[in-house]
Amino acid sequence: MDVLVLCAKTAVACLLIVAGGAKLADPASFASTVRLFVPLRIGWPLLSAIAVGVSLGEFAVGVASLTFPAIMALDVLVFAIACVFVAVSAIGYAFHRGRSCRCFGALSQRKFDAAGVLRGAVIAGIAAVALAHVNAAALQLDATARVLLFAAAALLAMTAFTAARARGAGSRREVVAQ
Amino acid sequence: MKVPLYLAVAQWTLLFAFGLLLIVVFRQLGRTLHKDDAVVPLGPEVGSKAASLEYSRFADDTVQYLAPGDGQPTLLAFVEPTCPSCEKLVLALGTAEHSGELSGLRVLLLTSSPKSYLKVSDAFRATRLECGRILAQATTQAYGATSTPLLVAIDRDGMVRAAAPAIELAEVRTFSRACSFPAAGGESIPITATTPQHENDLEAAAPAAGAD
């Protein structure tokens, strides 16, 4: 049971890190998605700032969750973020169906649809599993392990950033070719 | 030394995450390479307006300006003296010219090579057709002349009527007919590209202008 809970905890943390890193590769396009959910008419600089803030927030929570697994509050925060994903997917499905969600930047071409709501619910479910109690001994990490996990998280974000940028460049080429 | 369970699980999860991202990158790389192979158009789009161009005429070393659409149908041949297929095309064009099949047409051989390169080819040395060197790389880009030989038929209104690789006399005749094709309607004569293309890259050679 402990293995299952820890798998859920690390999987959601990695998901947040990858999503944050990928979005940071092209904040302008994610800003266009953010605009869909902001009822007020605000300028692009502010929208871009919100997009970067959301991306950095996802990354930060993912890294914190990965490197400090014993902090229960982080698990709750991750679950809350997963619930926000579900809410965003549902609102997007209701009002902006077919528009690109940019949930993973250019890494994914997913749109706001019923499957997106289901994916959000699955992520929330996994985050809920991560809330379950785990034997404290399994979560004991020393400073070296934390540093290594932090380095791995940074590397993961950089890889996602690079992959998203490569995919984004490829997509633009397609548009030019058409 | 006993590894905490969390650390072991985290390592495996990170490994899977890196693996997934690696797959994404390689898929994109494969897609990009596939596109580069598949979508390389040769020649200008048939029915489009032909671009004007400047060339250095070898006969008198003067710079000439060609503006398609000046009322004279034009047959442009993008060729290289070092390309065997181009030699065949130049010979075929010479034969057609000699027999009067190209009368009324302005026939122009365009190359990216300097004048001294003409010596390497008997066909280029002997031809009486007007031959010149492309002065701007933009010309090769505008005409999509990414490989040679390339024949482009332009009608009297400056519209591209046909564009394809060609080396045979029969293909030259088809192109000469295409030049005189009625401009109205915008229809084009289908050209079958059976000619093996030479891998000469005009774009790569063009910046060498002035090395003559």
Coordinates of C-alpha atoms in Angstrom, one line a residue:
Chain A
M1 CA 0.0 0.0 0.0
D2 CA 2.8 2.4 0.9
V3 CA 4.4 1.9 -2.5
L4 CA 1.1 2.8 -4.2
V5 CA 0.8 6.0 -2.2
L6 CA 4.4 7.0 -2.8
C7 CA 4.0 6.3 -6.5
A8 CA 1.0 8.6 -6.6
K9 CA 2.8 11.3 -4.6
T10 CA 5.9 11.3 -6.9
A11 CA 3.9 10.9 -10.1
V12 CA 1.8 14.0 -9.4
A13 CA 4.9 15.9 -8.3
C14 CA 6.7 15.0 -11.5
L15 CA 3.5 15.9 -13.5
L16 CA 3.6 19.4 -11.9
I17 CA 7.3 19.8 -12.6
V18 CA 6.9 18.8 -16.3
A19 CA 3.8 21.0 -16.7
G20 CA 5.5 24.0 -15.2
G21 CA 8.7 23.5 -17.2
A22 CA 6.9 23.0 -20.5
K23 CA 4.6 26.0 -20.0
L24 CA 7.6 28.2 -19.3
A25 CA 9.0 27.4 -22.7
D26 CA 6.2 29.4 -24.3
P27 CA 4.4 31.7 -21.8
A28 CA 2.8 33.7 -24.5
S29 CA 0.7 30.9 -25.8
F30 CA -0.3 29.8 -22.3
A31 CA -1.2 33.5 -21.6
S32 CA -3.8 33.2 -24.4
T33 CA -5.4 30.3 -22.5
V34 CA -5.3 32.3 -19.3
R35 CA -7.1 35.1 -21.0
L36 CA -10.0 32.7 -21.6
F37 CA -10.5 32.4 -17.9
V38 CA -10.0 36.1 -16.9
P39 CA -13.4 37.9 -17.2
L40 CA -11.7 41.4 -17.1
R41 CA -10.0 43.0 -20.1
I42 CA -6.4 43.1 -19.0
G43 CA -3.2 43.8 -21.0
W44 CA -0.9 41.2 -22.4
P45 CA 2.0 42.0 -20.0
L46 CA -0.2 41.2 -17.0
L47 CA -1.6 38.1 -18.7
S48 CA 2.0 36.9 -19.4
A49 CA 3.0 37.7 -15.9
I50 CA 0.0 35.5 -14.6
A51 CA 1.0 32.7 -17.0
V52 CA 4.6 32.8 -15.8
G53 CA 3.4 32.9 -12.2
V54 CA 1.2 29.9 -12.7
S55 CA 4.0 28.0 -14.4
L56 CA 6.5 28.8 -11.7
G57 CA 3.9 28.0 -9.0
E58 CA 3.3 24.5 -10.5
F59 CA 7.0 23.9 -10.7
A60 CA 7.7 25.1 -7.2
V61 CA 4.9 23.0 -5.6
G62 CA 6.1 20.0 -7.6
V63 CA 9.7 20.4 -6.5
A64 CA 8.6 21.0 -2.9
S65 CA 6.3 17.9 -2.9
L66 CA 9.1 15.8 -4.4
T67 CA 11.9 16.9 -2.0
F68 CA 9.8 17.2 1.2
P69 CA 7.5 14.2 1.1
A70 CA 6.8 14.2 4.8
I71 CA 5.0 17.5 4.8
M72 CA 1.4 16.7 4.7
A73 CA 0.3 20.3 3.9
L74 CA 2.1 19.9 0.5
D75 CA 0.0 16.9 -0.3
V76 CA -3.1 18.8 0.5
L77 CA -1.9 21.7 -1.7
V78 CA -1.2 19.3 -4.5
F79 CA -4.7 17.8 -4.2
A80 CA -6.2 21.3 -4.2
I81 CA -4.2 22.2 -7.4
A82 CA -5.5 18.9 -9.0
C83 CA -9.1 20.0 -8.1
V84 CA -8.4 23.3 -9.8
F85 CA -7.3 21.3 -12.9
V86 CA -10.7 19.6 -12.8
A87 CA -12.5 22.9 -12.4
V88 CA -10.6 24.5 -15.3
S89 CA -11.2 21.5 -17.5
A90 CA -14.9 21.6 -16.8
I91 CA -15.2 25.3 -17.3
G92 CA -13.1 25.0 -20.5
Y93 CA -15.3 22.2 -21.7
A94 CA -18.4 24.2 -21.0
F95 CA -17.4 27.6 -22.4
H96 CA -14.3 27.1 -24.6
R97 CA -14.8 23.6 -26.1
G98 CA -12.3 22.7 -28.8
R99 CA -9.8 25.4 -27.7
S100 CA -6.3 24.3 -26.9
C101 CA -5.7 24.1 -23.1
R102 CA -1.9 24.3 -23.2
C103 CA -1.9 22.3 -20.0
F104 CA 1.6 21.0 -20.9
G105 CA 2.6 23.9 -23.1
A106 CA 3.6 22.7 -26.6
L107 CA 4.2 19.2 -25.3
S108 CA 0.5 18.4 -25.6
Q109 CA -2.0 19.4 -28.3
R110 CA -4.9 18.5 -26.0
K111 CA -8.1 20.6 -26.2
F112 CA -10.9 21.4 -23.8
D113 CA -13.1 18.3 -24.2
A114 CA -14.8 15.6 -22.2
A115 CA -11.6 13.5 -22.2
G116 CA -9.8 16.5 -20.7
V117 CA -12.3 16.7 -17.8
L118 CA -11.8 12.9 -17.3
R119 CA -8.0 13.3 -17.3
G120 CA -8.2 16.1 -14.7
A121 CA -10.4 13.9 -12.5
V122 CA -7.9 11.0 -12.8
I123 CA -5.1 13.4 -11.7
A124 CA -7.2 14.5 -8.8
G125 CA -7.9 10.9 -7.9
I126 CA -4.2 10.1 -7.9
A127 CA -3.5 13.2 -5.8
A128 CA -6.2 12.0 -3.4
V129 CA -4.4 8.6 -3.1
A130 CA -1.2 10.5 -2.2
L131 CA -3.1 11.9 0.8
A132 CA -3.2 8.5 2.4
H133 CA -1.1 7.8 5.5
V134 CA 2.4 6.3 4.9
N135 CA 4.8 4.8 7.4
A136 CA 7.0 7.7 8.5
A137 CA 10.2 5.6 8.1
A138 CA 9.5 5.3 4.4
L139 CA 9.7 9.1 4.1
Q140 CA 13.0 9.7 5.9
L141 CA 15.4 11.6 3.7
D142 CA 18.7 13.0 4.5
A143 CA 20.1 16.3 3.1
T144 CA 22.0 14.6 0.3
A145 CA 18.9 12.8 -0.9
R146 CA 17.0 16.0 -0.9
V147 CA 19.7 17.8 -2.9
L148 CA 19.8 15.0 -5.4
L149 CA 16.0 15.0 -5.8
F150 CA 16.0 18.7 -6.2
A151 CA 18.7 18.4 -8.9
A152 CA 16.6 15.7 -10.6
A153 CA 13.5 17.9 -10.5
A154 CA 15.4 20.8 -12.0
L155 CA 16.8 18.5 -14.7
L156 CA 13.3 17.2 -15.4
A157 CA 11.9 20.7 -15.7
M158 CA 14.8 21.7 -18.1
T159 CA 14.1 18.6 -20.2
A160 CA 10.4 19.4 -20.4
F161 CA 11.3 23.1 -21.3
T162 CA 13.6 21.9 -24.1
A163 CA 11.2 19.3 -25.4
A164 CA 8.3 21.9 -25.4
R165 CA 10.4 24.4 -27.2
A166 CA 11.4 21.9 -29.8
R167 CA 7.8 20.9 -30.4
G168 CA 6.7 24.5 -30.5
A169 CA 9.3 25.3 -33.1
G170 CA 8.1 22.2 -35.2
S171 CA 4.5 23.3 -35.0
R172 CA 5.4 26.8 -36.2
R173 CA 7.2 25.3 -39.1
E174 CA 4.1 23.4 -40.0
V175 CA 2.1 26.6 -40.1
V176 CA 4.7 28.3 -42.3
A177 CA 4.7 25.3 -44.6
Q178 CA 0.9 25.5 -45.1
Chain B
M1 CA 22.9 0.9 3.4
K2 CA 19.1 0.8 3.4
V3 CA 17.5 3.2 0.9
P4 CA 14.3 4.8 2.1
L5 CA 11.3 3.5 0.2
Y6 CA 10.3 7.0 -0.9
L7 CA 13.7 7.5 -2.6
A8 CA 13.5 4.2 -4.5
V9 CA 10.0 5.0 -5.7
A10 CA 10.9 8.6 -6.6
Q11 CA 13.9 7.4 -8.6
W12 CA 11.7 5.1 -10.7
T13 CA 9.1 7.7 -11.2
L14 CA 11.7 10.2 -12.4
L15 CA 13.2 7.6 -14.7
F16 CA 9.8 7.1 -16.3
A17 CA 9.2 10.8 -16.6
F18 CA 12.6 11.3 -18.3
G19 CA 11.8 8.4 -20.6
L20 CA 8.5 9.8 -21.6
L21 CA 10.1 13.2 -22.4
L22 CA 12.8 11.5 -24.4
I23 CA 10.1 9.8 -26.5
V24 CA 8.4 13.1 -27.1
V25 CA 11.7 14.7 -28.3
F26 CA 12.5 11.8 -30.6
R27 CA 9.0 11.8 -32.1
Q28 CA 9.3 15.5 -32.8
L29 CA 12.8 15.0 -34.3
G30 CA 11.5 12.2 -36.6
R31 CA 8.5 14.3 -37.6
T32 CA 10.8 17.3 -38.5
L33 CA 13.2 15.2 -40.4
H34 CA 10.4 13.5 -42.3
K35 CA 9.0 16.8 -43.3
D36 CA 12.3 18.1 -44.5
D37 CA 12.6 15.1 -46.8
A38 CA 9.0 15.2 -48.0
V39 CA 8.2 18.9 -48.6
V40 CA 10.9 20.4 -50.6
P41 CA 9.2 22.0 -53.6
L42 CA 11.2 22.2 -56.8
G43 CA 10.5 25.1 -59.1
P44 CA 8.0 28.0 -58.8
E45 CA 4.3 27.3 -58.4
V46 CA 2.6 26.9 -61.8
G47 CA 0.2 29.8 -62.3
S48 CA 2.1 32.2 -60.2
K49 CA 3.7 35.4 -61.3
A50 CA 7.4 34.8 -62.3
A51 CA 9.9 36.8 -60.3
S52 CA 12.1 39.3 -62.0
L53 CA 15.8 38.6 -61.9
E54 CA 19.3 39.9 -62.5
Y55 CA 22.1 38.0 -64.1
S56 CA 25.5 38.6 -65.4
R57 CA 25.6 37.8 -69.1
F58 CA 28.7 35.7 -70.0
A59 CA 28.9 37.0 -73.6
D60 CA 29.7 40.6 -72.7
D61 CA 30.0 40.5 -68.9
T62 CA 27.1 42.9 -68.5
V63 CA 24.4 42.8 -65.9
Q64 CA 21.0 42.2 -67.4
Y65 CA 17.6 42.6 -65.8
L66 CA 14.8 40.3 -66.8
A67 CA 11.3 41.3 -66.1
P68 CA 8.9 38.4 -67.0
G69 CA 5.7 39.8 -68.5
D70 CA 7.3 42.2 -70.9
G71 CA 5.4 40.5 -73.7
Q72 CA 8.0 37.9 -74.6
P73 CA 7.5 34.3 -73.6
T74 CA 10.6 33.0 -71.8
L75 CA 12.2 29.6 -71.2
L76 CA 14.5 29.6 -68.2
A77 CA 16.9 26.8 -67.7
F78 CA 18.6 26.5 -64.3
V79 CA 21.7 24.5 -65.0
E80 CA 25.3 23.9 -63.8
P81 CA 28.3 23.1 -66.0
T82 CA 29.4 20.4 -63.6
C83 CA 26.1 18.6 -63.8
P84 CA 25.9 15.8 -66.5
S85 CA 22.1 16.0 -66.8
C86 CA 22.4 19.8 -67.4
E87 CA 24.8 19.1 -70.3
K88 CA 22.1 17.0 -71.9
L89 CA 19.5 19.7 -71.4
V90 CA 21.8 22.3 -72.9
L91 CA 22.4 20.0 -75.9
A92 CA 18.6 19.4 -76.2
L93 CA 17.9 23.1 -76.0
G94 CA 20.6 23.7 -78.7
T95 CA 19.0 21.2 -81.0
A96 CA 15.6 22.7 -80.5
E97 CA 17.0 26.2 -81.1
H98 CA 18.8 25.0 -84.3
S99 CA 15.7 23.5 -85.7
G100 CA 13.7 26.7 -85.1
E101 CA 11.4 25.1 -82.5
L102 CA 12.2 27.9 -80.0
S103 CA 11.7 30.8 -82.3
G104 CA 9.9 33.6 -80.7
L105 CA 11.0 32.4 -77.3
R106 CA 13.6 34.0 -75.1
V107 CA 15.8 31.1 -73.9
L108 CA 18.1 31.8 -71.0
L109 CA 20.6 29.5 -69.3
L110 CA 21.1 30.5 -65.7
T111 CA 23.9 29.1 -63.5
S112 CA 25.4 29.9 -60.2
S113 CA 28.9 29.0 -61.4
P114 CA 31.5 31.6 -62.6
K115 CA 32.3 32.0 -66.2
S116 CA 35.5 30.0 -65.9
Y117 CA 33.5 26.9 -65.1
L118 CA 31.9 26.8 -68.6
K119 CA 35.3 25.4 -69.8
V120 CA 34.7 22.1 -68.1
S121 CA 31.7 21.4 -70.3
D122 CA 31.7 21.0 -74.1
A123 CA 28.0 21.6 -74.2
F124 CA 28.2 24.9 -72.3
R125 CA 31.3 26.0 -74.2
A126 CA 29.7 25.4 -77.6
T127 CA 26.2 26.6 -76.9
R128 CA 24.9 29.7 -78.7
L129 CA 22.1 30.2 -76.3
E130 CA 22.3 33.2 -73.9
C131 CA 23.9 32.1 -70.7
G132 CA 24.4 34.1 -67.5
R133 CA 25.2 33.9 -63.8
I134 CA 22.6 34.5 -61.2
L135 CA 23.5 37.4 -59.1
A136 CA 21.2 37.1 -56.1
Q137 CA 20.5 34.1 -54.0
A138 CA 16.9 35.4 -53.8
T139 CA 16.5 34.5 -57.4
T140 CA 17.1 30.8 -56.8
Q141 CA 14.8 30.9 -53.8
A142 CA 12.1 32.7 -55.8
Y143 CA 12.3 30.1 -58.5
G144 CA 12.6 27.2 -56.1
A145 CA 15.8 26.1 -57.9
T146 CA 17.0 23.8 -55.2
S147 CA 18.5 21.3 -57.7
T148 CA 19.4 21.2 -61.4
P149 CA 18.5 20.9 -64.2
L150 CA 15.2 22.9 -63.8
L151 CA 13.2 24.2 -66.7
V152 CA 10.7 27.0 -66.2
A153 CA 8.3 28.1 -68.9
I154 CA 7.0 31.7 -68.6
D155 CA 4.3 33.0 -70.9
R156 CA 4.2 36.5 -72.3
D157 CA 2.2 37.8 -69.3
G158 CA 4.9 36.7 -66.9
M159 CA 3.0 33.8 -65.5
V160 CA 4.7 30.5 -64.8
R161 CA 3.1 27.9 -67.2
A162 CA 5.3 24.9 -66.3
A163 CA 8.3 24.1 -64.1
A164 CA 10.0 20.7 -63.7
P165 CA 13.3 19.0 -64.2
A166 CA 13.9 18.1 -67.8
I167 CA 16.8 16.8 -70.1
E168 CA 15.1 15.3 -73.1
L169 CA 14.3 17.1 -76.4
A170 CA 10.7 16.0 -76.1
E171 CA 10.5 17.7 -72.7
V172 CA 12.0 20.8 -74.1
R173 CA 9.3 20.8 -76.8
T174 CA 6.6 20.5 -74.2
F175 CA 8.0 23.4 -72.3
S176 CA 8.3 25.5 -75.4
R177 CA 4.6 24.9 -76.1
A178 CA 3.8 25.7 -72.5
C179 CA 5.3 29.2 -73.0
S180 CA 3.0 29.9 -75.8
F181 CA -0.1 28.4 -74.1
P182 CA -3.1 30.8 -73.9
A183 CA -2.8 32.8 -70.7
A184 CA -6.5 32.9 -70.0
G185 CA -7.9 30.4 -67.6
G186 CA -4.7 29.7 -65.7
E187 CA -4.6 26.0 -66.7
S188 CA -1.2 24.4 -67.0
I189 CA 0.3 21.7 -69.1
P190 CA 1.1 18.7 -67.1
I191 CA 4.8 17.9 -67.2
T192 CA 6.1 14.5 -66.2
A193 CA 9.3 14.8 -64.3
T194 CA 11.2 11.6 -65.2
T195 CA 14.6 13.2 -65.2
P196 CA 17.1 12.2 -62.5
Q197 CA 18.0 15.4 -60.7
H198 CA 21.5 16.4 -60.0
E199 CA 22.2 17.1 -56.4
N200 CA 23.8 20.4 -57.3
D201 CA 22.6 23.0 -54.9
L202 CA 22.3 26.3 -56.5
E203 CA 21.5 28.1 -53.3
A204 CA 24.7 26.8 -51.8
A205 CA 26.7 27.8 -54.8
A206 CA 25.2 31.3 -55.2
P207 CA 27.0 33.1 -52.4
A208 CA 30.2 32.3 -54.2
A209 CA 29.5 35.2 -56.6
G210 CA 32.5 37.2 -57.4
A211 CA 34.9 34.3 -57.2
D212 CA 35.4 34.4 -60.9

